[in-house]
């Protein structure tokens, strides 16, 4: 017997946590990508320093981390969205090479 | 014990006859090994591709146990190849070596895929490696090694571009003649008044989103394309990416490297140089495991020989690759 997987069924490779963060990420990625220095958003482990934690976060990739005092209010990145932690990670410029 | 000179003489006197035997790839002088341990006895060492039982050999193929009363030690070494760099010319060419469209610098030959329609073996890499970021037509020459590594001319011609998934850019230098005329006019005034600033025209297309940077080329001679990827092996089938998954790749610049998938479902803005930026969604992000020239490398699961992604971009802190299934579907090929 074959099982049909519909478009809206959760990806069987994702944990519930990952699926939830993905949903929130997709709803907010356009506004995040419009902010200064933001080059990417994704679903991943939160980092503390350079250590990876087991907590799943909405990860925002920026070319450079700047102090909030240097940013316009509309370019500030929230620390959480809809209860999902947001982790800002510095990655530099992403280039096709 | 025999002096070294006598052993060397025995080797010199018999090396032509020994090298003529099938399976022999080298002769030398060295300490005899017994059951894996090196003894202090000098012997004529014969290197063979593979040790075979005497029962399976013709009498004239069997190596003597000694020559001119010097013992012969047979050692299995496999095929001996000249140590080759990934930026060299390879025939046949494995995955993981330099390749490129005639107008680009160089990228990586990712591996072999099969055309779903014809079952033909094709070379997998990026659009920006095999199709010059859309600025190419099917049939264009592809060199191995890529032009930056000296690939040019008939001898290095390896394949012809078959097809590519077009990249849609969100930002690129403008081609609108009216806008360019305005910019030229403005820049003329800026020059006149001594300003050091100039304006440039960019075309923007904020809705443009891509899934893959991928292309395939058809080898000129099918036998010149190896199924194997250097330091990985023959990859077949696909594995879905998961967070924390160990992955590896074999690329032109940094060779064999490993990493971990840190982000899933990533949307990223990727710079293509000269003011061109393209947005990609559903991408996978790993830590730093690549550099310029590694583009086109197949990303393979750490624990199996299944493909996970196609590497195409990165930064000092990240490596970006597209899920392999999206690559295969766009190009209508299988792995």
Coordinates of C-alpha atoms in Angstrom, one line a residue:
Chain A
X1 CA 0.0 0.0 0.0
X2 CA 1.4 3.4 -0.9
X3 CA 1.1 6.4 1.3
X4 CA 0.4 9.7 -0.3
X5 CA 2.3 12.7 1.2
X6 CA 0.4 15.9 0.7
X7 CA 2.0 19.3 0.2
X8 CA 1.1 20.5 3.7
X9 CA 2.2 17.4 5.6
X10 CA 5.3 17.9 7.7
X11 CA 8.6 16.8 6.2
X12 CA 9.3 13.4 7.7
X13 CA 13.0 14.3 8.0
X14 CA 12.3 17.2 10.4
X15 CA 11.8 17.2 14.1
X16 CA 8.7 19.0 15.4
X17 CA 10.9 21.8 16.7
X18 CA 12.6 22.3 13.3
X19 CA 9.3 22.2 11.5
X20 CA 7.9 24.9 13.8
X21 CA 11.0 27.2 13.4
X22 CA 10.8 26.7 9.7
X23 CA 7.2 27.9 9.6
X24 CA 8.0 31.0 11.6
X25 CA 11.1 31.6 9.4
X26 CA 9.2 31.4 6.2
X27 CA 6.6 33.9 7.5
X28 CA 9.2 36.5 8.5
X29 CA 12.1 36.0 6.1
X30 CA 11.3 38.8 3.7
X31 CA 11.3 41.4 6.5
X32 CA 14.5 40.0 7.9
X33 CA 16.3 39.9 4.6
X34 CA 15.4 43.5 4.0
X35 CA 17.4 44.7 7.0
X36 CA 21.0 46.1 6.7
X37 CA 23.8 43.5 6.5
X38 CA 21.5 40.5 6.5
X39 CA 22.5 38.0 3.8
X40 CA 20.6 34.9 4.8
X41 CA 18.1 33.2 7.1
X42 CA 17.8 29.6 8.0
X43 CA 16.9 27.0 10.6
X44 CA 19.7 25.8 12.8
X45 CA 21.3 25.3 16.1
X46 CA 21.8 28.3 18.3
X47 CA 25.4 29.2 19.0
X48 CA 26.8 30.4 22.3
X49 CA 30.2 32.0 21.5
X50 CA 31.6 29.5 18.9
X51 CA 29.9 26.5 20.6
X52 CA 26.9 24.9 19.1
X53 CA 24.0 24.3 21.5
X54 CA 21.2 21.8 21.0
X55 CA 18.5 24.6 20.9
X56 CA 16.9 25.1 17.4
X57 CA 16.8 28.8 16.4
X58 CA 15.8 31.0 13.5
X59 CA 19.4 31.9 12.4
X60 CA 20.0 35.2 10.7
X61 CA 23.3 35.5 8.8
X62 CA 24.8 38.9 8.7
X63 CA 28.0 40.1 6.9
X64 CA 29.1 41.9 10.0
X65 CA 27.7 42.1 13.6
X66 CA 27.1 45.7 14.6
X67 CA 26.3 47.3 17.9
X68 CA 22.5 48.1 18.1
X69 CA 23.5 51.8 18.8
X70 CA 24.9 52.0 15.3
X71 CA 21.7 50.7 13.6
X72 CA 18.5 52.4 12.6
X73 CA 15.5 51.1 14.5
X74 CA 14.1 49.3 11.4
X75 CA 17.5 47.4 10.9
X76 CA 17.5 46.0 14.4
X77 CA 17.0 42.2 14.6
X78 CA 14.6 41.0 17.3
X79 CA 15.9 38.4 19.8
X80 CA 12.8 36.3 19.3
X81 CA 9.9 36.1 16.9
X82 CA 6.6 34.4 17.8
X83 CA 8.4 32.7 20.7
X84 CA 11.2 31.3 18.5
X85 CA 14.7 32.4 19.5
X86 CA 16.6 34.4 16.9
X87 CA 20.4 33.8 16.7
X88 CA 22.4 36.4 14.7
X89 CA 25.6 34.8 13.1
X90 CA 28.3 36.7 11.4
X91 CA 29.3 35.0 8.0
X92 CA 30.9 37.8 5.9
X93 CA 29.9 38.2 2.3
X94 CA 28.6 35.0 0.6
X95 CA 30.1 34.6 -2.9
X96 CA 29.6 32.1 -5.7
X97 CA 33.0 30.6 -6.2
Chain B
X1 CA 74.6 -11.8 4.8
X2 CA 75.0 -10.6 1.2
X3 CA 76.5 -7.2 0.7
X4 CA 74.2 -4.6 -0.8
X5 CA 76.3 -4.4 -4.0
X6 CA 75.6 -8.0 -4.8
X7 CA 71.9 -7.5 -4.3
X8 CA 71.9 -4.5 -6.6
X9 CA 73.8 -6.5 -9.2
X10 CA 71.3 -9.3 -9.0
X11 CA 68.5 -6.8 -9.4
X12 CA 70.2 -5.0 -12.4
X13 CA 70.9 -8.4 -14.1
X14 CA 67.3 -9.5 -13.8
X15 CA 65.1 -6.4 -13.8
X16 CA 64.2 -6.5 -17.5
X17 CA 63.0 -10.1 -17.3
X18 CA 61.1 -9.4 -14.1
X19 CA 59.4 -6.2 -15.4
X20 CA 58.2 -8.1 -18.5
X21 CA 56.0 -10.4 -16.4
X22 CA 52.3 -9.4 -16.2
X23 CA 51.2 -7.7 -13.0
X24 CA 54.7 -6.4 -12.1
X25 CA 54.9 -2.6 -11.7
X26 CA 58.4 -2.1 -10.2
X27 CA 61.6 -3.7 -9.0
X28 CA 64.0 -2.5 -6.3
X29 CA 66.3 -3.4 -3.5
X30 CA 65.1 -3.5 0.0
X31 CA 64.8 -5.4 3.3
X32 CA 62.8 -8.6 3.0
X33 CA 59.5 -8.7 4.8
X34 CA 58.3 -11.9 6.5
X35 CA 54.7 -11.9 7.6
X36 CA 54.4 -8.2 7.6
X37 CA 57.6 -7.5 9.6
X38 CA 60.7 -6.1 8.1
X39 CA 63.8 -8.4 8.5
X40 CA 67.4 -7.3 8.2
X41 CA 67.9 -9.4 5.1
X42 CA 68.4 -7.5 1.8
X43 CA 66.4 -8.8 -1.1
X44 CA 65.2 -7.9 -4.6
X45 CA 61.8 -6.5 -4.1
X46 CA 59.2 -6.9 -6.8
X47 CA 56.2 -4.7 -6.7
X48 CA 53.0 -6.2 -8.2
X49 CA 49.6 -4.8 -8.7
X50 CA 48.0 -7.8 -7.0
X51 CA 49.4 -10.9 -5.5
X52 CA 47.9 -13.9 -7.2
X53 CA 47.9 -17.7 -6.3
X54 CA 50.6 -19.6 -8.3
X55 CA 47.9 -22.0 -9.4
X56 CA 46.2 -19.3 -11.4
X57 CA 49.4 -18.4 -13.3
X58 CA 51.2 -19.7 -16.4
X59 CA 54.6 -21.1 -15.5
X60 CA 56.4 -18.2 -17.3
X61 CA 54.3 -15.7 -15.4
X62 CA 55.5 -17.0 -12.0
X63 CA 58.1 -14.9 -10.3
X64 CA 61.3 -16.7 -9.2
X65 CA 61.9 -17.2 -5.5
X66 CA 65.4 -16.0 -6.0
X67 CA 67.7 -14.5 -8.7
X68 CA 71.4 -15.2 -8.7
X69 CA 71.1 -16.6 -5.2
X70 CA 69.5 -13.4 -3.9
X71 CA 66.0 -13.8 -2.4
X72 CA 63.0 -12.2 -4.1
X73 CA 60.3 -10.5 -2.1
X74 CA 57.0 -9.9 -3.7
X75 CA 55.0 -6.9 -2.4
X76 CA 51.5 -5.9 -3.5
X77 CA 51.3 -2.1 -4.2
X78 CA 48.3 -1.7 -6.5
X79 CA 48.4 0.6 -9.5
X80 CA 51.3 3.2 -9.3
X81 CA 50.3 6.6 -10.6
X82 CA 52.3 9.8 -10.9
X83 CA 51.3 12.0 -8.1
X84 CA 48.9 14.4 -9.8
X85 CA 47.5 17.7 -8.6
X86 CA 43.8 18.4 -8.9
X87 CA 44.6 21.4 -11.1
X88 CA 46.4 19.1 -13.6
X89 CA 45.0 17.5 -16.8
X90 CA 43.4 14.1 -15.9
X91 CA 42.5 11.4 -18.5
X92 CA 40.4 9.7 -17.5
X93 CA 39.1 12.5 -15.2
X94 CA 37.6 11.7 -11.8
X95 CA 35.3 13.9 -9.8
X96 CA 37.1 16.5 -7.6
X97 CA 39.4 18.0 -10.3
X98 CA 39.6 21.3 -12.1
X99 CA 37.1 22.0 -14.9
X100 CA 35.6 25.1 -16.5
X101 CA 33.7 26.7 -19.4
X102 CA 36.2 28.4 -21.8
X103 CA 35.2 31.9 -20.5
X104 CA 35.6 31.3 -16.8
X105 CA 38.5 30.7 -14.4
X106 CA 38.1 27.2 -12.9
X107 CA 35.7 25.2 -10.7
X108 CA 35.3 21.5 -9.7
X109 CA 34.1 18.5 -11.7
X110 CA 31.4 17.3 -9.3
X111 CA 30.8 13.8 -10.6
X112 CA 28.9 11.7 -13.0
X113 CA 25.1 11.9 -13.5
X114 CA 22.8 10.1 -16.0
X115 CA 20.5 11.8 -18.4
X116 CA 16.9 10.6 -17.6
X117 CA 16.0 10.7 -21.3
X118 CA 19.0 9.0 -23.0
X119 CA 20.9 7.4 -20.0
X120 CA 24.0 9.2 -21.3
X121 CA 26.7 9.9 -18.7
X122 CA 27.1 13.6 -18.1
X123 CA 29.4 15.8 -16.0
X124 CA 27.7 17.6 -13.1
X125 CA 28.9 21.0 -11.8
X126 CA 27.5 24.6 -11.4
X127 CA 26.0 26.9 -13.9
X128 CA 28.7 29.4 -13.1
X129 CA 31.4 26.8 -13.7
X130 CA 30.0 25.1 -16.9
X131 CA 27.7 27.8 -18.3
X132 CA 29.5 31.1 -17.3
X133 CA 26.5 32.3 -15.2
X134 CA 23.9 31.9 -18.0
X135 CA 26.3 33.6 -20.6
X136 CA 26.7 30.4 -22.6
X137 CA 25.0 28.2 -25.2
X138 CA 24.8 24.4 -25.4
X139 CA 27.8 23.1 -27.2
X140 CA 30.2 25.6 -25.7
X141 CA 33.7 24.1 -25.0
X142 CA 34.5 22.9 -21.4
X143 CA 38.1 22.4 -20.5
X144 CA 39.7 20.0 -18.0
X145 CA 41.6 21.6 -16.4
X146 CA 39.7 24.9 -16.3
X147 CA 41.2 27.9 -18.1
X148 CA 42.8 29.3 -14.9
X149 CA 44.7 26.1 -14.5
X150 CA 46.0 26.2 -18.1
X151 CA 43.2 24.4 -19.8
X152 CA 43.0 25.6 -23.5
X153 CA 43.1 24.1 -26.9
X154 CA 42.1 20.8 -28.4
X155 CA 44.1 18.7 -26.0
X156 CA 42.3 20.0 -22.9
X157 CA 38.9 20.1 -24.5
X158 CA 36.9 17.7 -22.3
X159 CA 33.2 18.2 -22.8
X160 CA 30.5 20.4 -24.4
X161 CA 27.9 22.2 -22.3
X162 CA 24.7 20.2 -22.4
X163 CA 22.2 22.3 -20.4
X164 CA 21.9 24.5 -17.3
X165 CA 19.4 25.8 -14.8
X166 CA 19.2 29.5 -15.4
X167 CA 20.0 31.8 -12.5
X168 CA 17.7 34.8 -12.1
X169 CA 19.6 37.7 -10.5
X170 CA 17.9 40.1 -8.0
X171 CA 20.5 42.8 -8.9
X172 CA 22.7 43.1 -12.0
X173 CA 24.4 45.9 -14.0
X174 CA 21.7 47.7 -16.0
X175 CA 21.3 47.1 -19.7
X176 CA 18.5 49.8 -20.2
X177 CA 19.9 52.3 -22.6
X178 CA 17.7 55.1 -21.2
X179 CA 18.9 54.6 -17.6
X180 CA 22.5 54.3 -18.8
X181 CA 22.2 57.5 -20.7
X182 CA 20.9 59.3 -17.6
X183 CA 23.9 57.8 -15.6
X184 CA 26.4 58.9 -18.3
X185 CA 24.9 62.4 -18.3
X186 CA 25.0 62.6 -14.5
X187 CA 28.6 61.3 -14.4
X188 CA 29.6 63.9 -17.0
X189 CA 28.3 66.7 -14.8
X190 CA 30.0 65.1 -11.7
X191 CA 33.3 65.1 -13.6
X192 CA 32.8 68.7 -14.7
X193 CA 32.2 69.9 -11.1
X194 CA 35.1 67.8 -9.8
X195 CA 33.2 65.3 -7.9
X196 CA 34.9 61.9 -7.2
X197 CA 31.5 60.1 -7.1
X198 CA 29.8 58.4 -10.0
X199 CA 26.4 56.6 -10.4
X200 CA 25.9 53.2 -11.8
X201 CA 22.8 51.6 -13.2
X202 CA 21.5 48.4 -11.6
X203 CA 18.5 46.4 -12.7
X204 CA 16.6 45.0 -9.8
X205 CA 14.2 42.1 -9.7
X206 CA 13.3 41.6 -6.0
X207 CA 11.0 38.6 -6.8
X208 CA 13.7 36.5 -8.4
X209 CA 14.4 33.4 -6.3
X210 CA 16.5 30.4 -7.3
X211 CA 16.7 26.8 -6.1
X212 CA 20.0 25.7 -7.7
X213 CA 23.2 26.8 -9.5
X214 CA 23.7 23.7 -11.7
X215 CA 24.7 22.6 -15.2
X216 CA 25.7 19.4 -17.0
X217 CA 28.2 18.8 -19.8
X218 CA 28.6 15.9 -22.2
X219 CA 32.1 14.4 -22.3
X220 CA 33.6 14.3 -25.8
X221 CA 34.9 10.7 -25.0
X222 CA 32.8 8.8 -22.5
X223 CA 35.8 6.7 -21.4
X224 CA 37.6 9.9 -20.3
X225 CA 35.0 10.4 -17.5
X226 CA 35.5 8.3 -14.3
X227 CA 32.6 7.4 -12.1
X228 CA 34.9 7.7 -9.0
X229 CA 35.3 10.9 -7.0
X230 CA 38.9 11.5 -5.7
X231 CA 39.3 10.4 -2.1
X232 CA 35.6 9.5 -1.8
X233 CA 34.7 6.8 -4.3
X234 CA 31.7 6.0 -6.5
X235 CA 28.6 7.9 -5.3
X236 CA 25.1 6.6 -6.0
X237 CA 21.7 7.6 -4.8
X238 CA 20.7 10.5 -2.6
X239 CA 20.4 11.1 1.1
X240 CA 18.1 13.8 2.6
X241 CA 19.9 16.5 4.6
X242 CA 19.4 16.7 8.3
X243 CA 20.6 19.2 10.9
X244 CA 23.9 18.1 12.4
X245 CA 24.6 15.6 9.6
X246 CA 28.3 15.0 8.8
X247 CA 29.2 15.7 5.2
X248 CA 32.3 15.6 3.0
X249 CA 33.4 16.9 -0.4
X250 CA 36.3 16.6 -2.8
X251 CA 37.2 19.8 -4.6
X252 CA 39.8 21.4 -6.8
X253 CA 41.1 23.9 -4.3
X254 CA 40.9 22.5 -0.8
X255 CA 40.7 18.8 -1.8
X256 CA 39.0 16.4 0.6
X257 CA 37.3 18.2 3.5
X258 CA 34.5 17.4 6.0
X259 CA 31.9 19.5 7.8
X260 CA 28.5 19.5 9.4
X261 CA 25.1 20.8 8.2
X262 CA 24.4 23.8 10.4
X263 CA 21.4 25.3 8.7
X264 CA 18.4 23.9 6.8
X265 CA 15.9 25.7 4.6
X266 CA 18.2 28.7 4.3
X267 CA 17.4 31.7 2.1
X268 CA 20.7 33.4 1.1
X269 CA 21.8 36.3 -1.1
X270 CA 24.8 35.2 -3.1
X271 CA 27.2 37.7 -4.8
X272 CA 28.3 36.7 -8.3
X273 CA 30.8 39.6 -8.8
X274 CA 30.4 42.7 -10.9
X275 CA 27.3 43.8 -9.1
X276 CA 25.3 40.7 -9.6
X277 CA 23.4 39.2 -6.7
X278 CA 21.1 36.2 -6.7
X279 CA 18.8 34.9 -4.0
X280 CA 18.6 31.2 -3.3
X281 CA 16.0 29.4 -1.1
X282 CA 15.9 25.9 0.4
X283 CA 19.7 25.9 0.7
X284 CA 21.9 24.0 3.1
X285 CA 24.7 25.7 5.1
X286 CA 27.8 24.0 6.6
X287 CA 30.8 25.5 8.3
X288 CA 33.9 26.6 6.4
X289 CA 34.9 23.5 4.3
X290 CA 35.6 25.1 0.9
X291 CA 37.2 28.0 -1.0
X292 CA 37.1 29.6 -4.4
X293 CA 37.5 26.9 -7.1
X294 CA 35.7 24.2 -5.1
X295 CA 32.4 25.3 -6.7
X296 CA 30.7 22.3 -8.3
X297 CA 31.9 19.8 -5.7
X298 CA 29.4 17.1 -4.9
X299 CA 28.6 17.1 -1.1
X300 CA 28.4 13.5 0.0
X301 CA 27.0 12.0 3.3
X302 CA 29.7 11.4 5.9
X303 CA 28.6 7.8 6.6
X304 CA 27.6 6.6 3.2
X305 CA 28.3 7.1 -0.5
X306 CA 25.0 8.9 -1.1
X307 CA 24.9 12.5 -2.5
X308 CA 23.5 15.3 -0.3
X309 CA 24.1 18.5 -2.2
X310 CA 26.0 20.5 -4.9
X311 CA 28.4 23.1 -3.4
X312 CA 28.3 26.5 -5.2
X313 CA 29.1 29.4 -2.7
X314 CA 30.5 30.3 0.6
X315 CA 32.3 32.8 2.8
X316 CA 35.1 32.7 5.3
X317 CA 32.7 31.2 7.8
X318 CA 30.2 29.2 5.7
X319 CA 29.8 26.8 2.8
X320 CA 26.5 26.9 0.8
X321 CA 25.1 23.9 -1.2
X322 CA 21.8 23.1 -2.8
X323 CA 19.9 19.9 -2.0
X324 CA 20.9 17.3 -4.5
X325 CA 17.3 16.2 -5.4
X326 CA 16.4 19.8 -6.6
X327 CA 19.6 19.8 -8.7
X328 CA 18.8 16.4 -10.3
X329 CA 15.2 17.4 -11.0
X330 CA 16.1 20.7 -12.5
X331 CA 18.7 19.1 -14.8
X332 CA 16.5 16.0 -15.5
X333 CA 19.3 13.6 -14.5
X334 CA 19.9 10.9 -11.9
X335 CA 22.8 9.9 -9.7

